[in-house]
Short mmCIF file of C-alpha atoms in Angstrom, two decimals:
data_model
loop_
_atom_site.label_atom_id
_atom_site.label_comp_id
_atom_site.label_asym_id
_atom_site.label_seq_id
_atom_site.Cartn_x
_atom_site.Cartn_y
_atom_site.Cartn_z
CA MET A 1 -20.02 -61.25 -20.00
CA ASN A 2 -17.17 -62.26 -17.71
CA LYS A 3 -15.33 -59.70 -15.61
CA TYR A 4 -11.53 -59.69 -15.29
CA ARG A 5 -8.77 -57.79 -13.55
CA VAL A 6 -5.30 -57.70 -15.12
CA ASP A 7 -2.12 -56.25 -13.58
CA VAL A 8 -0.54 -53.77 -16.00
CA GLN A 9 2.97 -52.36 -15.81
CA GLY A 10 4.11 -49.30 -17.73
CA MET A 11 1.15 -46.97 -17.15
CA THR A 12 2.28 -43.61 -15.80
CA CYS A 13 -0.64 -41.20 -16.39
CA THR A 14 -4.29 -40.85 -17.40
CA GLY A 15 -3.20 -40.84 -21.04
CA CYS A 16 -1.90 -44.36 -20.55
CA GLU A 17 -5.28 -45.33 -19.10
CA GLU A 18 -6.94 -44.06 -22.29
CA HIS A 19 -4.54 -46.06 -24.47
CA ILE A 20 -5.41 -49.23 -22.55
CA ALA A 21 -9.14 -48.49 -22.84
CA VAL A 22 -8.91 -47.95 -26.60
CA ALA A 23 -6.96 -51.19 -27.07
CA LEU A 24 -9.48 -53.20 -25.07
CA GLU A 25 -12.49 -51.59 -26.74
CA ALA A 26 -11.07 -52.67 -30.11
CA ILE A 27 -11.44 -56.33 -29.16
CA GLY A 28 -14.95 -55.92 -27.76
CA ALA A 29 -14.27 -55.35 -24.07
CA LYS A 30 -16.87 -53.42 -22.05
CA GLU A 31 -17.03 -51.54 -18.72
CA ILE A 32 -13.31 -50.78 -18.87
CA GLN A 33 -11.62 -49.23 -15.83
CA ALA A 34 -7.87 -48.68 -16.24
CA ASP A 35 -6.01 -47.18 -13.25
CA PHE A 36 -2.35 -46.20 -13.56
CA ARG A 37 -2.02 -45.64 -9.79
CA LYS A 38 -3.13 -49.17 -8.99
CA GLY A 39 -1.41 -50.63 -12.05
CA GLU A 40 -4.45 -52.56 -13.20
CA ALA A 41 -7.26 -52.75 -15.72
CA ILE A 42 -10.74 -54.11 -14.94
CA PHE A 43 -13.08 -54.97 -17.80
CA GLU A 44 -15.73 -57.35 -19.10
CA LEU A 45 -15.33 -59.75 -22.04
CA PRO A 46 -17.86 -61.83 -23.97
CA GLU A 47 -18.19 -65.30 -22.47
CA ASP A 48 -16.61 -66.92 -25.53
CA MET A 49 -13.47 -64.74 -25.39
CA GLU A 50 -10.36 -65.77 -23.44
CA VAL A 51 -8.61 -63.20 -21.26
CA GLU A 52 -5.37 -63.95 -23.11
CA LYS A 53 -6.75 -61.95 -26.06
CA ALA A 54 -7.11 -58.94 -23.78
CA LYS A 55 -3.57 -59.39 -22.48
CA LYS A 56 -2.29 -59.47 -26.07
CA ALA A 57 -4.18 -56.23 -26.84
CA ILE A 58 -2.53 -54.60 -23.82
CA ALA A 59 0.90 -55.85 -24.93
CA ASP A 60 0.30 -54.57 -28.48
CA ALA A 61 -0.40 -51.15 -26.94
CA LYS A 62 3.17 -51.26 -25.55
CA TYR A 63 2.27 -52.04 -21.93
CA GLN A 64 3.16 -55.13 -19.92
CA PRO A 65 0.22 -57.30 -18.81
CA GLY A 66 0.74 -59.45 -15.76
CA LYS A 67 -1.43 -61.64 -13.57
CA ALA A 68 -5.04 -61.97 -14.73
CA GLU A 69 -7.92 -63.03 -12.53
CA GLU A 70 -11.63 -63.35 -13.02
CA VAL A 71 -13.65 -61.02 -10.80
CA GLN A 72 -16.59 -62.81 -9.27
CA LYS A 73 -19.81 -60.94 -9.69
CA PRO A 74 -21.74 -60.23 -6.50
CA LYS A 75 -23.93 -63.09 -5.41
CA ALA A 76 -27.48 -62.64 -6.62
CA MET A 77 -29.66 -61.17 -3.89
CA GLN A 78 -33.15 -62.34 -3.09
CA PRO A 79 -36.04 -59.90 -3.68
CA ASP A 80 -36.16 -59.10 0.05
CA GLU A 81 -32.45 -58.30 0.13
CA GLU A 82 -32.49 -54.99 -1.70
CA GLY A 83 -30.71 -51.99 -0.26
CA GLU A 84 -29.20 -48.64 -1.11
CA TYR A 85 -25.73 -50.21 -0.81
CA ASP A 86 -24.33 -53.62 -1.52
CA TYR A 87 -22.10 -53.42 1.54
CA ILE A 88 -22.04 -51.10 4.55
CA ILE A 89 -19.00 -51.25 6.78
CA ILE A 90 -19.20 -49.91 10.34
CA GLY A 91 -15.73 -48.79 11.40
CA SER A 92 -12.70 -47.46 9.52
CA GLY A 93 -9.67 -49.35 10.78
CA GLY A 94 -7.52 -52.07 9.25
CA ALA A 95 -10.35 -54.60 8.91
CA ALA A 96 -12.73 -52.01 7.46
CA PHE A 97 -10.38 -50.67 4.79
CA SER A 98 -9.16 -54.09 3.72
CA SER A 99 -12.78 -55.18 3.40
CA ALA A 100 -13.83 -52.06 1.49
CA ILE A 101 -11.00 -52.42 -1.02
CA GLU A 102 -11.85 -56.08 -1.59
CA ALA A 103 -15.56 -55.32 -1.95
CA VAL A 104 -14.90 -52.63 -4.55
CA LYS A 105 -12.88 -55.16 -6.55
CA HIS A 106 -16.03 -57.28 -6.69
CA GLY A 107 -18.01 -54.35 -8.06
CA ALA A 108 -19.93 -53.59 -4.88
CA LYS A 109 -21.34 -50.20 -3.93
CA VAL A 110 -19.75 -49.60 -0.53
CA ALA A 111 -20.32 -47.16 2.32
CA MET A 112 -18.13 -46.85 5.41
CA ILE A 113 -19.44 -45.42 8.68
CA GLU A 114 -17.07 -43.80 11.19
CA ARG A 115 -18.01 -41.97 14.37
CA GLY A 116 -14.53 -40.70 15.18
CA THR A 117 -11.16 -40.45 13.46
CA VAL A 118 -10.63 -42.43 10.27
CA GLY A 119 -8.01 -45.15 10.51
CA GLY A 120 -8.89 -47.09 13.65
CA THR A 121 -6.60 -48.10 16.48
CA CYS A 122 -3.37 -49.10 14.75
CA VAL A 123 -2.42 -45.92 12.95
CA ASN A 124 -4.02 -43.46 15.38
CA ILE A 125 -3.49 -44.70 18.93
CA GLY A 126 -1.85 -48.13 18.71
CA CYS A 127 0.92 -49.63 16.60
CA VAL A 128 2.28 -46.55 14.85
CA PRO A 129 2.43 -44.03 17.72
CA SER A 130 3.64 -46.54 20.31
CA LYS A 131 6.35 -48.06 18.12
CA THR A 132 7.84 -44.75 17.04
CA LEU A 133 8.01 -43.65 20.69
CA LEU A 134 9.44 -47.04 21.67
CA ARG A 135 12.26 -46.45 19.20
CA ALA A 136 12.91 -43.04 20.75
CA GLY A 137 12.96 -44.63 24.19
CA GLU A 138 15.45 -47.29 23.08
CA ILE A 139 17.81 -44.63 21.76
CA ASN A 140 17.58 -42.67 25.00
CA HIS A 141 18.17 -45.81 27.05
CA LEU A 142 21.22 -46.84 25.01
CA ALA A 143 22.66 -43.36 25.28
CA ARG A 144 22.50 -43.65 29.06
CA ASN A 145 23.41 -47.35 29.31
CA ASN A 146 25.58 -48.45 26.40
CA PRO A 147 27.49 -51.71 27.08
CA PHE A 148 30.78 -50.83 25.35
CA ILE A 149 33.95 -49.91 27.22
CA GLY A 150 35.49 -46.67 25.99
CA LEU A 151 32.29 -45.47 24.34
CA HIS A 152 31.15 -42.41 26.29
CA THR A 153 27.51 -41.57 25.72
CA SER A 154 24.98 -39.70 27.79
CA ALA A 155 21.47 -38.27 27.56
CA ASN A 156 19.78 -35.22 29.02
CA GLU A 157 16.31 -35.19 30.53
CA VAL A 158 13.71 -36.05 27.89
CA ASP A 159 11.64 -33.18 26.50
CA LEU A 160 8.48 -35.17 25.84
CA ALA A 161 6.29 -32.49 24.23
CA PRO A 162 8.21 -32.14 20.93
CA LEU A 163 8.67 -35.91 20.81
CA VAL A 164 4.91 -36.37 21.03
CA LYS A 165 4.38 -33.66 18.42
CA GLN A 166 6.71 -35.48 16.03
CA LYS A 167 4.78 -38.68 16.73
CA GLU A 168 1.49 -36.96 15.93
CA GLU A 169 2.88 -35.64 12.63
CA LEU A 170 3.86 -39.18 11.62
CA VAL A 171 0.42 -40.48 12.59
CA THR A 172 -1.31 -37.79 10.52
CA ASP A 173 0.88 -38.49 7.49
CA LEU A 174 0.31 -42.26 7.58
CA ARG A 175 -3.40 -41.87 8.31
CA ASN A 176 -3.80 -39.76 5.18
CA LYS A 177 -1.62 -41.94 2.93
CA LYS A 178 -2.85 -45.34 4.09
CA TYR A 179 -6.48 -44.57 4.86
CA VAL A 180 -8.06 -41.20 4.00
CA ASP A 181 -6.57 -40.86 0.51
CA LEU A 182 -7.65 -44.40 -0.40
CA ILE A 183 -11.33 -43.53 -0.06
CA GLU A 184 -11.28 -41.49 -3.26
CA ASP A 185 -8.85 -43.86 -4.96
CA TYR A 186 -11.19 -46.83 -4.55
CA GLY A 187 -14.42 -44.90 -4.84
CA PHE A 188 -16.36 -45.90 -1.75
CA GLU A 189 -18.34 -43.49 0.41
CA LEU A 190 -17.41 -42.29 3.91
CA ILE A 191 -20.28 -41.29 6.19
CA LYS A 192 -19.42 -39.69 9.54
CA GLY A 193 -21.55 -40.48 12.56
CA GLU A 194 -22.61 -43.16 15.04
CA ALA A 195 -24.30 -46.23 13.58
CA ARG A 196 -26.98 -48.34 15.25
CA PHE A 197 -29.07 -51.13 13.78
CA ILE A 198 -32.80 -50.61 13.37
CA ASP A 199 -33.29 -54.07 11.89
CA GLU A 200 -31.24 -56.58 9.92
CA HIS A 201 -31.54 -54.48 6.75
CA THR A 202 -31.14 -50.97 8.14
CA ILE A 203 -28.90 -48.79 10.25
CA GLU A 204 -29.39 -45.27 11.50
CA VAL A 205 -26.49 -42.82 11.45
CA ASP A 206 -27.25 -39.64 13.37
CA GLY A 207 -30.85 -39.67 12.13
CA LEU A 208 -30.04 -40.83 8.58
CA LYS A 209 -31.41 -44.27 7.70
CA LEU A 210 -29.31 -46.46 5.39
CA SER A 211 -30.00 -49.94 4.07
CA ALA A 212 -27.69 -52.56 2.59
CA LYS A 213 -27.69 -56.11 1.32
CA ARG A 214 -24.73 -57.01 3.52
CA PHE A 215 -22.97 -55.42 6.51
CA LEU A 216 -19.56 -55.69 8.12
CA ILE A 217 -19.03 -54.73 11.76
CA ALA A 218 -15.42 -53.67 12.29
CA THR A 219 -15.72 -51.30 15.24
CA GLY A 220 -12.61 -52.50 17.07
CA ALA A 221 -12.03 -52.49 20.81
CA ALA A 222 -11.16 -50.03 23.57
CA PRO A 223 -9.12 -50.25 26.79
CA ALA A 224 -10.89 -52.33 29.43
CA VAL A 225 -11.33 -50.87 32.91
CA PRO A 226 -11.19 -53.40 35.77
CA ALA A 227 -13.57 -53.29 38.72
CA ILE A 228 -11.29 -51.96 41.47
CA SER A 229 -12.73 -49.94 44.32
CA GLY A 230 -12.03 -46.21 43.95
CA LEU A 231 -10.70 -46.38 40.39
CA GLU A 232 -13.56 -44.31 38.97
CA GLU A 233 -12.62 -41.38 41.23
CA VAL A 234 -8.97 -41.41 40.11
CA ASP A 235 -7.40 -39.59 37.14
CA TYR A 236 -5.96 -42.69 35.50
CA LEU A 237 -4.46 -43.10 32.04
CA THR A 238 -5.19 -45.59 29.26
CA SER A 239 -2.92 -46.73 26.45
CA THR A 240 -4.43 -43.87 24.43
CA THR A 241 -4.02 -40.98 26.87
CA LEU A 242 -0.59 -42.10 28.07
CA LEU A 243 0.82 -41.39 24.61
CA GLU A 244 -0.53 -37.85 24.80
CA LEU A 245 1.42 -36.84 27.92
CA LYS A 246 3.65 -33.80 27.48
CA LYS A 247 5.91 -34.52 30.45
CA VAL A 248 7.63 -37.72 31.58
CA PRO A 249 6.25 -38.65 35.01
CA LYS A 250 8.75 -39.30 37.78
CA ARG A 251 6.85 -42.44 38.79
CA LEU A 252 4.43 -44.55 36.74
CA THR A 253 2.36 -47.46 38.05
CA ILE A 254 0.81 -49.90 35.56
CA ILE A 255 -2.03 -52.27 36.37
CA GLY A 256 -1.73 -55.11 33.88
CA SER A 257 1.42 -56.70 32.47
CA GLY A 258 0.30 -58.03 29.10
CA TYR A 259 1.97 -56.89 25.92
CA ILE A 260 0.50 -53.37 26.17
CA GLY A 261 1.58 -52.91 29.77
CA VAL A 262 5.07 -54.27 29.11
CA GLU A 263 5.64 -52.18 25.98
CA LEU A 264 4.41 -48.92 27.47
CA GLY A 265 6.03 -49.56 30.84
CA GLN A 266 9.40 -50.11 29.25
CA LEU A 267 8.88 -47.09 27.00
CA PHE A 268 8.46 -44.73 29.94
CA HIS A 269 11.21 -46.45 31.89
CA HIS A 270 13.52 -45.75 28.96
CA LEU A 271 12.32 -42.14 28.91
CA GLY A 272 13.21 -41.73 32.58
CA SER A 273 10.25 -42.84 34.71
CA GLU A 274 10.43 -45.15 37.71
CA VAL A 275 8.04 -47.88 36.56
CA THR A 276 6.11 -50.47 38.56
CA LEU A 277 4.32 -53.24 36.64
CA MET A 278 1.61 -55.08 38.59
CA GLN A 279 -0.42 -58.17 37.74
CA ARG A 280 -2.68 -60.73 39.34
CA SER A 281 -0.95 -63.76 37.83
CA SER A 282 2.23 -65.33 39.15
CA ARG A 283 4.38 -64.68 36.09
CA LEU A 284 4.64 -62.50 33.01
CA PHE A 285 3.01 -63.78 29.82
CA LYS A 286 1.63 -66.86 31.54
CA GLU A 287 0.13 -68.08 28.25
CA TYR A 288 3.67 -68.60 26.90
CA ASP A 289 6.20 -71.24 27.93
CA PRO A 290 8.03 -70.60 31.25
CA GLU A 291 11.38 -70.05 29.50
CA ILE A 292 9.92 -67.06 27.65
CA SER A 293 8.44 -65.59 30.80
CA GLU A 294 11.67 -66.08 32.73
CA ALA A 295 13.84 -64.46 30.08
CA LEU A 296 11.61 -61.40 29.79
CA THR A 297 11.32 -61.06 33.57
CA LYS A 298 15.11 -61.22 33.90
CA ALA A 299 15.57 -58.55 31.23
CA LEU A 300 13.01 -56.13 32.65
CA THR A 301 14.14 -56.42 36.25
CA ALA A 302 17.80 -56.07 35.23
CA GLN A 303 16.89 -52.80 33.55
CA GLY A 304 15.36 -51.54 36.80
CA ILE A 305 11.65 -52.04 36.18
CA ARG A 306 9.80 -53.06 39.33
CA LEU A 307 7.59 -56.12 38.82
CA VAL A 308 4.85 -57.10 41.28
CA THR A 309 3.14 -60.46 40.70
CA ASP A 310 0.33 -62.30 42.51
CA ALA A 311 -1.20 -58.94 43.43
CA SER A 312 -4.72 -58.63 44.83
CA TYR A 313 -6.12 -55.13 44.37
CA GLU A 314 -7.97 -53.73 47.38
CA ARG A 315 -8.61 -50.12 46.41
CA ILE A 316 -7.18 -47.07 44.69
CA GLU A 317 -7.24 -43.48 45.83
CA GLN A 318 -5.82 -40.15 44.76
CA VAL A 319 -4.30 -37.68 47.22
CA GLY A 320 -3.46 -34.46 45.42
CA GLU A 321 -1.54 -35.55 42.34
CA VAL A 322 -0.43 -38.86 43.86
CA LYS A 323 -2.26 -42.09 42.99
CA LYS A 324 -2.14 -44.80 45.64
CA VAL A 325 -2.80 -48.44 44.80
CA TYR A 326 -3.50 -50.64 47.82
CA ILE A 327 -2.60 -54.26 47.15
CA GLU A 328 -1.97 -57.51 48.97
CA VAL A 329 0.95 -59.74 47.99
CA ASP A 330 1.77 -62.98 49.82
CA GLY A 331 -0.46 -61.94 52.70
CA GLN A 332 1.28 -58.59 53.09
CA ARG A 333 -0.48 -55.29 52.42
CA ARG A 334 1.44 -52.74 50.36
CA ILE A 335 0.84 -49.29 48.92
CA ILE A 336 2.26 -48.35 45.52
CA GLU A 337 2.42 -44.60 44.94
CA SER A 338 3.03 -42.67 41.72
CA GLU A 339 2.22 -39.48 39.85
CA GLN A 340 0.60 -41.38 36.97
CA LEU A 341 -1.44 -44.58 36.87
CA LEU A 342 -1.90 -46.56 33.65
CA ILE A 343 -4.67 -49.12 33.30
CA ALA A 344 -3.55 -51.80 30.82
CA ALA A 345 -5.93 -54.60 31.73
CA GLY A 346 -6.91 -55.79 28.29
CA ARG A 347 -9.41 -54.64 25.66
CA THR A 348 -13.18 -54.59 25.45
CA PRO A 349 -15.11 -54.74 22.13
CA ASN A 350 -16.92 -51.64 20.88
CA THR A 351 -20.43 -53.04 20.54
CA GLU A 352 -22.55 -51.28 23.17
CA SER A 353 -24.01 -48.59 20.90
CA LEU A 354 -24.73 -50.82 17.88
CA ASN A 355 -28.11 -52.16 19.08
CA LEU A 356 -27.09 -55.60 17.84
CA GLN A 357 -30.14 -57.35 19.24
CA ALA A 358 -32.28 -55.50 16.68
CA ALA A 359 -30.27 -57.19 13.93
CA GLY A 360 -30.17 -60.61 15.57
CA VAL A 361 -26.39 -60.55 16.07
CA GLU A 362 -25.20 -62.66 18.99
CA THR A 363 -22.38 -61.58 21.29
CA GLY A 364 -20.22 -63.36 23.81
CA ARG A 365 -19.70 -62.85 27.53
CA LEU A 366 -17.47 -59.81 27.03
CA GLY A 367 -19.63 -58.25 24.33
CA GLU A 368 -17.53 -59.64 21.48
CA ILE A 369 -19.26 -60.53 18.23
CA ARG A 370 -19.30 -64.23 17.55
CA ILE A 371 -18.39 -65.25 14.01
CA ASP A 372 -18.11 -68.55 12.19
CA ASP A 373 -15.33 -69.83 9.95
CA TYR A 374 -16.54 -67.53 7.17
CA ALA A 375 -16.53 -64.33 9.30
CA LYS A 376 -20.33 -64.47 9.39
CA THR A 377 -22.30 -63.57 12.53
CA SER A 378 -25.49 -65.28 13.71
CA ASN A 379 -27.25 -63.15 11.08
CA GLU A 380 -26.19 -64.38 7.66
CA ARG A 381 -26.42 -60.85 6.24
CA ILE A 382 -23.95 -59.44 8.74
CA TYR A 383 -20.23 -60.16 9.04
CA ALA A 384 -17.64 -59.05 11.59
CA ALA A 385 -13.86 -58.73 11.57
CA GLY A 386 -11.00 -57.46 13.69
CA ASP A 387 -10.73 -56.67 17.37
CA VAL A 388 -14.50 -56.50 17.87
CA THR A 389 -14.46 -60.31 17.65
CA LEU A 390 -11.73 -60.54 20.33
CA GLY A 391 -9.70 -62.80 18.09
CA PRO A 392 -5.91 -62.28 17.85
CA GLN A 393 -5.48 -58.54 18.48
CA PHE A 394 -3.23 -57.76 15.52
CA VAL A 395 -3.96 -55.37 12.67
CA TYR A 396 -2.74 -57.88 10.09
CA VAL A 397 -5.26 -60.42 11.39
CA ALA A 398 -8.00 -57.78 11.25
CA ALA A 399 -7.13 -56.90 7.65
CA TYR A 400 -7.12 -60.57 6.67
CA GLN A 401 -10.51 -61.16 8.28
CA GLY A 402 -11.93 -58.07 6.59
CA ARG A 403 -10.74 -59.20 3.16
CA VAL A 404 -12.20 -62.70 3.60
CA ALA A 405 -15.48 -61.23 4.87
CA ALA A 406 -15.86 -59.03 1.77
CA GLY A 407 -15.14 -61.89 -0.60
CA ASN A 408 -17.79 -64.00 1.10
CA ALA A 409 -20.33 -61.22 1.61
CA VAL A 410 -20.37 -59.61 -1.83
CA GLY A 411 -18.05 -61.73 -3.97
CA GLY A 412 -19.95 -65.00 -3.84
CA GLN A 413 -16.98 -66.77 -2.31
CA LYS A 414 -16.98 -69.37 0.44
CA ALA A 415 -13.52 -68.84 1.89
CA LYS A 416 -12.76 -70.07 5.40
CA LEU A 417 -10.71 -68.08 7.85
CA ASP A 418 -7.42 -69.80 8.66
CA LEU A 419 -5.87 -68.50 11.87
CA ALA A 420 -4.01 -71.66 12.82
CA ILE A 421 -0.59 -70.05 12.34
CA VAL A 422 -0.53 -66.45 13.61
CA PRO A 423 2.78 -64.88 14.64
CA GLY A 424 2.71 -62.37 17.48
CA VAL A 425 5.29 -59.82 18.61
CA THR A 426 5.72 -57.77 21.77
CA PHE A 427 7.98 -54.82 20.96
CA SER A 428 9.87 -54.81 24.22
CA ALA A 429 13.66 -54.79 24.51
CA PRO A 430 14.47 -57.61 24.11
CA ALA A 431 11.45 -58.32 21.92
CA VAL A 432 9.21 -61.35 22.39
CA ALA A 433 7.97 -63.19 19.31
CA THR A 434 6.02 -66.40 19.11
CA VAL A 435 4.20 -68.57 16.58
CA GLY A 436 2.49 -71.94 16.65
CA LEU A 437 2.07 -74.18 19.67
CA THR A 438 3.74 -73.84 23.03
CA GLU A 439 5.12 -77.01 24.60
CA GLN A 440 2.05 -77.33 26.83
CA GLN A 441 -0.37 -76.72 23.96
CA ALA A 442 1.38 -79.33 21.83
CA LYS A 443 1.10 -81.92 24.60
CA GLU A 444 -2.57 -81.07 25.14
CA SER A 445 -3.08 -81.57 21.39
CA GLY A 446 -1.80 -85.12 21.68
CA TYR A 447 1.68 -84.73 20.23
CA ASP A 448 4.72 -86.62 21.48
CA VAL A 449 6.76 -83.46 22.00
CA ILE A 450 10.45 -82.71 21.84
CA THR A 451 11.90 -79.25 22.47
CA SER A 452 15.14 -77.34 22.23
CA VAL A 453 15.99 -74.38 24.42
CA LEU A 454 18.91 -72.20 23.40
CA SER A 455 20.12 -69.40 25.64
CA LEU A 456 20.83 -66.15 23.83
CA GLU A 457 24.35 -66.41 25.24
CA ALA A 458 24.97 -69.10 22.58
CA VAL A 459 24.01 -66.82 19.69
CA PRO A 460 27.03 -64.96 18.25
CA ARG A 461 24.98 -61.90 17.24
CA ALA A 462 23.90 -61.44 20.86
CA GLN A 463 27.48 -61.86 22.06
CA VAL A 464 28.85 -59.12 19.82
CA ASN A 465 25.91 -56.87 20.76
CA ARG A 466 26.71 -57.52 24.44
CA GLU A 467 23.01 -58.16 25.03
CA THR A 468 22.70 -61.84 25.95
CA THR A 469 19.54 -62.02 28.04
CA GLY A 470 17.03 -64.03 26.05
CA VAL A 471 16.17 -67.42 24.62
CA PHE A 472 15.18 -69.38 21.51
CA LYS A 473 12.78 -72.27 22.04
CA LEU A 474 11.53 -74.64 19.35
CA VAL A 475 8.75 -77.21 19.79
CA ALA A 476 8.57 -80.22 17.47
CA ASP A 477 6.72 -83.49 16.93
CA ALA A 478 8.98 -86.34 18.08
CA LYS A 479 7.60 -88.73 15.47
CA THR A 480 7.80 -86.60 12.33
CA ARG A 481 10.31 -84.02 13.68
CA LYS A 482 8.14 -81.30 12.11
CA LEU A 483 8.23 -77.92 13.78
CA LEU A 484 5.08 -77.12 15.78
CA GLY A 485 6.04 -73.81 17.32
CA GLY A 486 8.81 -71.30 17.88
CA HIS A 487 9.27 -68.76 20.67
CA ILE A 488 11.98 -66.12 20.91
CA VAL A 489 13.13 -63.47 23.35
CA ALA A 490 15.84 -61.44 21.62
CA GLU A 491 16.62 -58.23 19.83
CA ASN A 492 14.85 -58.28 16.42
CA ALA A 493 12.79 -61.31 17.45
CA GLY A 494 9.88 -59.84 15.49
CA ASP A 495 11.92 -59.96 12.28
CA VAL A 496 13.20 -63.47 12.93
CA ILE A 497 9.79 -64.98 13.71
CA TYR A 498 8.64 -64.76 10.09
CA ALA A 499 11.10 -67.48 9.10
CA VAL A 500 9.79 -69.66 11.93
CA THR A 501 6.22 -68.90 10.83
CA LEU A 502 6.98 -70.27 7.35
CA ALA A 503 8.61 -73.34 8.89
CA VAL A 504 5.57 -74.10 11.02
CA LYS A 505 3.05 -73.30 8.29
CA PHE A 506 4.68 -75.51 5.67
CA GLY A 507 5.64 -78.38 7.95
CA LEU A 508 9.43 -78.04 7.84
CA THR A 509 11.43 -80.46 9.96
CA ILE A 510 14.24 -79.95 12.41
CA GLU A 511 16.63 -81.14 9.71
CA ASN A 512 15.22 -78.69 7.17
CA LEU A 513 16.22 -75.90 9.54
CA SER A 514 19.56 -77.27 10.67
CA ASP A 515 20.66 -78.17 7.12
CA THR A 516 19.86 -74.71 5.71
CA LEU A 517 22.58 -72.08 5.55
CA ALA A 518 22.05 -69.17 7.95
CA PRO A 519 24.04 -65.93 7.62
CA TYR A 520 26.59 -65.61 10.41
CA LEU A 521 26.21 -62.84 12.96
CA THR A 522 22.51 -62.39 12.44
CA MET A 523 19.88 -63.04 15.08
CA ALA A 524 18.17 -65.36 12.58
CA GLU A 525 21.12 -67.73 12.98
CA GLY A 526 19.61 -68.48 16.38
CA VAL A 527 16.85 -70.44 14.65
CA LYS A 528 19.37 -72.80 13.05
CA LEU A 529 21.34 -73.09 16.29
CA ALA A 530 18.15 -73.91 18.17
CA ALA A 531 17.40 -76.61 15.57
CA LEU A 532 20.89 -78.06 16.03
CA THR A 533 20.33 -78.04 19.79
CA PHE A 534 17.77 -80.85 19.46
CA ASP A 535 20.67 -83.26 18.83
CA LYS A 536 23.91 -81.66 19.96
CA ASP A 537 25.54 -79.12 22.25
CA VAL A 538 26.17 -76.11 20.02
CA SER A 539 28.63 -74.66 22.55
CA GLN A 540 31.03 -77.39 21.38
CA LEU A 541 30.90 -76.23 17.75
CA SER A 542 33.21 -73.79 16.01
CA CYS A 543 31.77 -70.68 14.40
CA CYS A 544 29.23 -71.53 11.69
CA ALA A 545 29.84 -75.28 12.06
CA GLY A 546 26.79 -77.53 11.98
#
């Protein structure tokens, strides 16, 4: 028997599911699972029967069959690979749920282990809560600082407690809809507790021993705490606890100016705090091209955020409610004081409690799990995905890795991870978005590089918004003129970068971009203008002329 999954439109209730089942049974289908919520039917057919016959039976039952795909049966296990489950997933975030859903599609019996709150970082303490508060901060900032003459707006002091309560209600709603409710929908098992490996076949969860043929580790990462003298005696905040504050601090100091530090620093600046961002490196986002760093630095400092670079941390102390950070900059000793101190110095993988050595799983210098191109660890039974691998720290990357891992682990597939083209966004104002190679990376890769740099002042959408601090930069191969990378500092840069991602992924040329119509007075027009900038001065063009 061959197993298939067919998309089905027109089902609206369990009665429809029964109609589909009856129609498929009539042609000899077995193990039928019709689901009106998912809009699909999964079934087995005799090896000599084409799936088109099943699609015709569905159509004859007055439903609309769509895409059909063969479901690979789980790879045959060796006699020593038996277990209570086909697949045990440790963690319950984006990577874990994506992997569980994919594994169920392959017919696997799946268990998910979670020691805390279901849903992982993104929905609970990361993307969702921070971005909704960032939006609130932007509105408050614009009310106090709108750029239009004759438009009189103002804002009172922020009442943070109800704002945080509203944020928590949104988090709860999305956690239930996008995570908790799916457990029953897809039929895998959730087991609460802390997991640790006993051997490569077995884990222990709060005294309960569970075995599986394959495992996925998707335990995520947590805020890293730097080794600074006195920090352990100070009441500092992390990216998690900062979003739980009920009152806007008068002064906020942030150690670390990566994307987390920048986003949260600007958030609280917009809510009314005096914010100081500190970092050891000489410029913001040093892994990006200098034009990106310069544009963001200009924007943040113009808004009134204090930026301290090249800082050496000597010690930290707390006097009453005041936190004092002792630093040295350019040979001069300084003291930065504030009511709240945020540590935003990166992330550390959650692997300490897993007892990975018992399972033969190798880790890197920072405790991250090392995986190969197939998401497999040093133990071929065990896979890993998401932030615990310290790959690109994005939930969409984690979900992709989890899906590939499941297909390989229980679906008999041999799919390689492809993370060559990964867009990234920092949700600051203006936003920073990037994809592909920087100019320096392209040169190091051996390309003969050409670039275009377009100031946001040349983009009509920015002019009418009266927000012209920013830049578009494109990196291309001089020989083929194919786009290698794109980097943007602008409002809505995160929306625009998807078009650049497609251009880089599919090898579009400068001419492909410059010859394509772009809607006027959109930020996306900046991509076309930046493409034109390779060969001409766009300031000498009329509106929409190319």
